[in-house]
Amino acid sequence: MQKLAIQGGNRLNGEVRISGAKNAALPIMCAALLTADELRLDNMPDLHDVATMRKLLEQMGVKAVLQGNQMTLHGAHVDKLEAPYDMVKTMRAAVLVLGPLVARFGEARVSLPGGCAIGSRPVDLHIKGLQAMGAEISIEHGYIHARAKRLKGARIFFDIVSVTGTENLMMAATLADGVTLLENAAREPEVVDLAHCLRAMGAKISGDGTDTITITGADKLHGASHRIMPDRIESGTFLVAAAASGGSITLTDTRADILDTVLEKLTEAGAQIRVEGDRIHLQMNGRPKSVNLRTAPYPAFPTDMQAQFMALNTIAEGSAMMVETIFENRFMHVQEMRRLGAQIDIEGNTALVRGVTHLEGATVMATDLRASASLVIAGLVAQGETVIDRIYHLDRGYEHIEAKLSQLGANIRRIK
Ligand code: UD1
């Protein structure tokens, strides 16, 4: 199993290009199932999850060609309407094939995701939404089996804001008969990016980016070209890493308008931030100040940035309260950070982090994607060597992370 070895203490300095967003790329790849024509996607990140999704779509009969950062997907000959357990268990986003398959082919069999490291994460809202659109759904041998002659437009209210739930039902509604209203929908920028792509394919969608999305179904969609938006979580991760290390970095090919709460918290921690078009520059002088935060659906503070900010708080001046409201069990990095000397107490969904003057390198284990990123940040600031085990989690969602960090001056290497 591969590991990362980091010699802490170097400040991050220089420029780094931000990749296309994983959480936009995955649903948008599934949109290829909605048409028999070709979907051309630019700015695709080179990630393990993208490769898994490509494999899944290919198993279904989609033709996929990757040239550099451009992927073309052609769904003219889809003949297997199934997402097997092996795929869904490694990548929950595989459930995003459900809506498009039922909408275009009238049937789908998708494995239930089961438990995952950061909580139970059910898919009941995806299922209820499709039922409201007239699909007959049964759960057989751990699989969701959905059938519908043609989905019908419906008014669907989400009791909990769900990102992939919104995306699945938005895709399904593009080919339904009539109008679908998604209420209390997710407002995440990745939902908006998917809506842009679907509109380019001929879908009629309005209200994306607000909590009510209206979709008027069409008989069919056509091919299109779409450029995947920049990854806001990768952007935030590099900014926090630079702030924790006391460095000065510039992100290129990114967007500041979708990072408001993250940039605000970094400013509160003492960073100086300047935005110029698609570039964000951050400079940090001195020790960071602790920042309190509470995760919630967009536009509030993202749960996918909680662990990285915790790494920053471990070495900051003062104490911070960090509240996780989206996922239960998303504090698994805490035990590992304690091994580096961090002082963190947990009470329910709240972590109290008391900043220490320094961390000390140790061997730690990555438990999920964003927890892994937080351990990399902790390793960058710890004294001596930190070895991070199980880094396959990182490769799921960060493109060439050690190459990018090395380019910024970090002493980091992969041990095979
Ligand atoms: C997406 C992101 C993930 C991010 C999360 C929250 C992708 C591929 N993944 O995950 O990186 O951390 O949003 O911003 O975009 N829930 C239910 N029933 C459902 C669906 C969700 O109870 O049917 C609950 C979940 O358990 C969780 C909350 O709703 O507590 C939000 O989850 P959701 O937004 O669905 O997360 P994902 O879309 O899986």
Coordinates of N, CA and C in Angstrom, one line a residue, residues 46-161:
D46 N -7.6 14.4 -13.5 CA -7.0 13.0 -13.5 C -7.1 12.4 -12.1
L47 N -8.2 11.8 -11.8 CA -8.5 11.3 -10.5 C -8.9 9.8 -10.5
H48 N -8.7 9.2 -9.4 CA -9.2 7.8 -9.3 C -10.7 7.7 -9.4
D49 N -11.4 8.6 -8.8 CA -12.9 8.5 -8.9 C -13.4 8.7 -10.3
V50 N -12.7 9.6 -11.1 CA -13.1 9.8 -12.5 C -12.8 8.5 -13.3
A51 N -11.7 7.8 -13.0 CA -11.4 6.6 -13.7 C -12.4 5.5 -13.3
T52 N -12.9 5.5 -12.0 CA -13.9 4.5 -11.6 C -15.2 4.8 -12.3
M53 N -15.6 6.1 -12.4 CA -16.9 6.4 -13.1 C -16.8 6.0 -14.6
R54 N -15.6 6.3 -15.2 CA -15.4 6.0 -16.6 C -15.6 4.5 -16.8
K55 N -15.0 3.7 -15.9 CA -15.1 2.2 -16.0 C -16.6 1.8 -15.9
L56 N -17.3 2.4 -14.9 CA -18.7 2.0 -14.7 C -19.5 2.3 -16.0
L57 N -19.3 3.5 -16.6 CA -20.0 3.9 -17.8 C -19.7 3.0 -18.9
E58 N -18.4 2.6 -19.0 CA -18.0 1.7 -20.1 C -18.6 0.3 -20.0
Q59 N -18.7 -0.1 -18.7 CA -19.4 -1.4 -18.5 C -20.8 -1.4 -19.0
M60 N -21.4 -0.2 -18.9 CA -22.8 -0.1 -19.3 C -22.9 0.0 -20.8
G61 N -21.8 0.2 -21.5 CA -21.8 0.3 -23.0 C -21.5 1.7 -23.5
V62 N -21.2 2.7 -22.6 CA -20.8 4.0 -23.1 C -19.4 3.9 -23.6
K63 N -19.2 4.6 -24.8 CA -17.8 4.6 -25.3 C -17.1 5.9 -24.8
A64 N -15.9 5.7 -24.2 CA -15.2 6.8 -23.6 C -13.8 6.9 -24.2
V65 N -13.5 8.1 -24.5 CA -12.1 8.4 -25.0 C -11.5 9.5 -24.2
L66 N -10.3 9.3 -23.7 CA -9.6 10.4 -22.9 C -8.4 10.8 -23.7
Q67 N -8.3 12.2 -24.0 CA -7.1 12.7 -24.6 C -6.7 13.9 -23.7
G68 N -5.6 13.7 -23.0 CA -5.2 14.8 -22.1 C -6.3 15.0 -21.1
N69 N -6.8 16.3 -21.0 CA -7.8 16.6 -20.0 C -9.2 16.6 -20.7
Q70 N -9.3 16.1 -21.9 CA -10.6 16.1 -22.6 C -11.1 14.7 -22.6
M71 N -12.4 14.5 -22.2 CA -13.0 13.2 -22.3 C -14.2 13.3 -23.2
T72 N -14.4 12.3 -24.1 CA -15.7 12.3 -24.8 C -16.4 11.0 -24.4
L73 N -17.7 11.2 -24.2 CA -18.5 10.0 -23.8 C -19.6 9.9 -24.8
H74 N -19.9 8.6 -25.3 CA -20.9 8.4 -26.3 C -21.8 7.3 -25.9
G75 N -23.0 7.7 -25.6 CA -24.0 6.7 -25.0 C -25.0 6.2 -26.0
A76 N -24.5 5.9 -27.3 CA -25.5 5.4 -28.3 C -25.8 4.0 -28.1
H77 N -24.9 3.2 -27.4 CA -25.1 1.7 -27.3 C -25.1 1.2 -25.9
V78 N -25.8 1.9 -25.0 CA -25.9 1.5 -23.6 C -26.8 0.2 -23.6
D79 N -26.3 -0.9 -23.0 CA -27.1 -2.1 -23.0 C -27.1 -2.8 -21.6
K80 N -26.3 -2.2 -20.7 CA -26.3 -2.9 -19.3 C -26.7 -1.8 -18.3
L81 N -27.9 -1.9 -17.8 CA -28.5 -0.8 -16.9 C -28.2 -1.1 -15.5
E82 N -26.9 -1.3 -15.1 CA -26.6 -1.7 -13.8 C -25.3 -1.1 -13.2
A83 N -25.4 -0.7 -12.0 CA -24.2 -0.3 -11.2 C -23.9 -1.3 -10.1
P84 N -22.9 -2.1 -10.3 CA -22.7 -3.2 -9.3 C -22.1 -2.7 -8.0
Y85 N -22.2 -3.6 -7.0 CA -21.8 -3.3 -5.6 C -20.3 -2.9 -5.6
D86 N -19.5 -3.6 -6.3 CA -18.0 -3.3 -6.3 C -17.7 -1.9 -6.6
M87 N -18.5 -1.3 -7.5 CA -18.2 0.1 -7.9 C -18.8 1.1 -6.9
V88 N -20.1 0.8 -6.5 CA -20.8 1.8 -5.6 C -20.1 1.8 -4.2
K89 N -19.6 0.7 -3.8 CA -19.0 0.7 -2.5 C -17.7 1.5 -2.4
T90 N -17.0 1.6 -3.6 CA -15.7 2.4 -3.6 C -16.0 3.8 -3.9
M91 N -17.2 4.1 -4.5 CA -17.5 5.5 -4.9 C -19.0 5.7 -4.9
R92 N -19.5 6.3 -3.8 CA -20.9 6.5 -3.6 C -21.6 7.3 -4.8
A93 N -20.7 8.2 -5.4 CA -21.3 9.0 -6.5 C -21.8 8.1 -7.7
A94 N -21.5 6.8 -7.7 CA -22.0 5.9 -8.7 C -23.5 5.9 -8.7
V95 N -24.1 6.2 -7.6 CA -25.6 6.2 -7.5 C -26.2 7.3 -8.5
L96 N -25.3 8.2 -9.0 CA -25.8 9.2 -9.9 C -26.2 8.6 -11.3
V97 N -25.9 7.3 -11.6 CA -26.4 6.8 -12.8 C -27.9 6.4 -12.8
L98 N -28.4 6.4 -11.5 CA -29.8 5.9 -11.3 C -30.8 6.8 -12.1
G99 N -30.8 8.1 -11.8 CA -31.8 9.0 -12.5 C -31.7 8.9 -14.0
P100 N -30.5 9.2 -14.6 CA -30.4 9.1 -16.0 C -30.8 7.8 -16.6
L101 N -30.5 6.7 -16.0 CA -30.8 5.4 -16.6 C -32.4 5.2 -16.7
V102 N -33.0 5.4 -15.5 CA -34.5 5.2 -15.5 C -35.1 6.2 -16.5
A103 N -34.6 7.4 -16.6 CA -35.3 8.4 -17.4 C -35.1 8.1 -18.9
R104 N -34.0 7.6 -19.3 CA -33.8 7.3 -20.8 C -34.2 5.9 -21.1
F105 N -33.9 4.9 -20.3 CA -34.1 3.5 -20.7 C -35.3 2.8 -19.9
G106 N -35.9 3.5 -18.9 CA -37.0 3.0 -18.2 C -36.7 1.9 -17.2
E107 N -35.4 1.7 -16.9 CA -35.0 0.7 -15.9 C -33.6 1.0 -15.4
A108 N -33.3 0.6 -14.2 CA -32.0 0.6 -13.6 C -31.8 -0.3 -12.4
R109 N -30.7 -0.9 -12.3 CA -30.4 -1.6 -11.0 C -29.1 -1.1 -10.5
V110 N -29.2 -0.4 -9.3 CA -28.0 0.2 -8.7 C -27.9 -0.3 -7.3
S111 N -26.6 -0.8 -7.0 CA -26.4 -1.3 -5.6 C -26.6 -0.2 -4.6
L112 N -27.1 -0.6 -3.4 CA -27.2 0.3 -2.3 C -25.8 0.6 -1.8
P113 N -25.5 1.8 -1.5 CA -24.1 2.1 -1.1 C -23.6 1.5 0.2
G114 N -24.5 1.2 1.1 CA -24.1 0.7 2.4 C -23.4 1.7 3.2
G115 N -22.8 1.3 4.4 CA -22.1 2.3 5.2 C -20.9 2.8 4.6
C116 N -20.5 4.0 5.0 CA -19.2 4.5 4.6 C -18.5 5.2 5.8
A117 N -17.2 5.5 5.6 CA -16.4 5.9 6.7 C -17.0 7.2 7.4
I118 N -17.6 8.1 6.7 CA -18.1 9.3 7.3 C -19.5 9.3 7.7
G119 N -20.1 8.2 7.8 CA -21.5 8.1 8.3 C -22.4 7.2 7.5
S120 N -23.6 7.1 7.8 CA -24.5 6.1 7.2 C -24.9 6.5 5.8
R121 N -25.0 7.8 5.5 CA -25.3 8.4 4.2 C -26.3 7.6 3.3
P122 N -27.5 7.6 3.7 CA -28.5 6.9 3.0 C -28.8 7.5 1.6
V123 N -29.6 6.8 0.8 CA -30.0 7.4 -0.5 C -31.6 7.5 -0.6
D124 N -32.2 7.5 0.6 CA -33.7 7.5 0.6 C -34.3 8.7 -0.2
L125 N -33.7 9.8 -0.2 CA -34.2 11.0 -0.9 C -34.2 10.8 -2.4
H126 N -33.2 10.1 -2.9 CA -33.1 9.8 -4.4 C -34.2 8.9 -4.7
I127 N -34.5 7.9 -3.9 CA -35.5 6.9 -4.2 C -36.9 7.5 -4.1
K128 N -37.1 8.3 -3.0 CA -38.5 8.9 -2.9 C -38.8 9.8 -4.0
G129 N -37.8 10.6 -4.5 CA -38.0 11.5 -5.6 C -38.4 10.8 -6.9
L130 N -37.7 9.7 -7.1 CA -38.0 8.9 -8.4 C -39.4 8.3 -8.2
Q131 N -39.7 7.9 -7.0 CA -41.1 7.3 -6.8 C -42.1 8.4 -7.1
A132 N -41.9 9.6 -6.6 CA -42.8 10.7 -6.9 C -43.0 11.0 -8.4
M133 N -41.9 10.7 -9.1 CA -42.0 10.8 -10.6 C -42.6 9.6 -11.3
G134 N -43.1 8.7 -10.5 CA -43.8 7.6 -11.1 C -43.0 6.3 -11.2
A135 N -41.8 6.3 -10.8 CA -41.0 5.0 -10.9 C -41.4 4.0 -9.9
E136 N -41.4 2.7 -10.3 CA -41.7 1.6 -9.3 C -40.3 1.2 -8.8
I137 N -40.2 1.2 -7.5 CA -38.9 0.9 -7.0 C -39.0 -0.3 -6.0
S138 N -38.1 -1.3 -6.1 CA -38.0 -2.3 -5.1 C -36.6 -2.5 -4.7
I139 N -36.4 -3.0 -3.5 CA -35.0 -3.2 -3.1 C -34.9 -4.7 -3.1
E140 N -34.0 -5.3 -3.9 CA -33.8 -6.7 -4.0 C -32.3 -7.1 -3.9
H141 N -32.0 -7.9 -3.0 CA -30.6 -8.4 -2.8 C -29.6 -7.3 -2.7
G142 N -30.0 -6.2 -2.0 CA -29.0 -5.1 -1.9 C -29.0 -4.1 -3.0
Y143 N -29.9 -4.3 -4.0 CA -29.9 -3.5 -5.2 C -31.2 -2.7 -5.2
I144 N -31.1 -1.4 -5.7 CA -32.3 -0.6 -6.0 C -32.7 -1.0 -7.4
H145 N -33.9 -1.5 -7.5 CA -34.4 -1.8 -8.9 C -35.5 -0.8 -9.2
A146 N -35.2 0.0 -10.2 CA -36.2 1.1 -10.6 C -36.7 0.8 -12.0
R147 N -38.1 1.0 -12.1 CA -38.7 0.9 -13.4 C -39.7 2.0 -13.7
A148 N -39.8 2.4 -14.9 CA -40.8 3.4 -15.2 C -40.9 3.5 -16.8
K149 N -42.2 3.4 -17.3 CA -42.3 3.5 -18.7 C -41.8 4.9 -19.2
R150 N -42.4 5.9 -18.6 CA -41.8 7.3 -18.7 C -42.0 8.0 -17.4
L151 N -40.9 8.6 -16.9 CA -41.1 9.4 -15.7 C -42.0 10.6 -15.9
K152 N -42.7 11.0 -14.9 CA -43.6 12.1 -15.0 C -43.1 13.3 -14.1
G153 N -43.3 14.5 -14.6 CA -42.9 15.6 -13.8 C -43.6 15.6 -12.4
A154 N -42.9 16.1 -11.4 CA -43.6 16.1 -10.0 C -43.0 17.2 -9.2
R155 N -43.7 17.5 -8.1 CA -43.2 18.5 -7.2 C -42.5 17.7 -6.0
I156 N -41.2 18.0 -5.8 CA -40.4 17.2 -4.9 C -39.8 18.1 -3.9
F157 N -40.1 17.8 -2.6 CA -39.5 18.5 -1.5 C -38.4 17.7 -0.8
F158 N -37.2 18.2 -0.7 CA -36.1 17.5 0.1 C -36.2 17.9 1.5
D159 N -36.4 16.9 2.5 CA -36.4 17.3 3.9 C -35.0 17.7 4.3
I160 N -34.0 17.1 3.7 CA -32.6 17.4 4.0 C -32.0 17.8 2.7
V161 N -31.1 18.9 2.7 CA -30.5 19.3 1.4 C -29.5 18.2 1.0

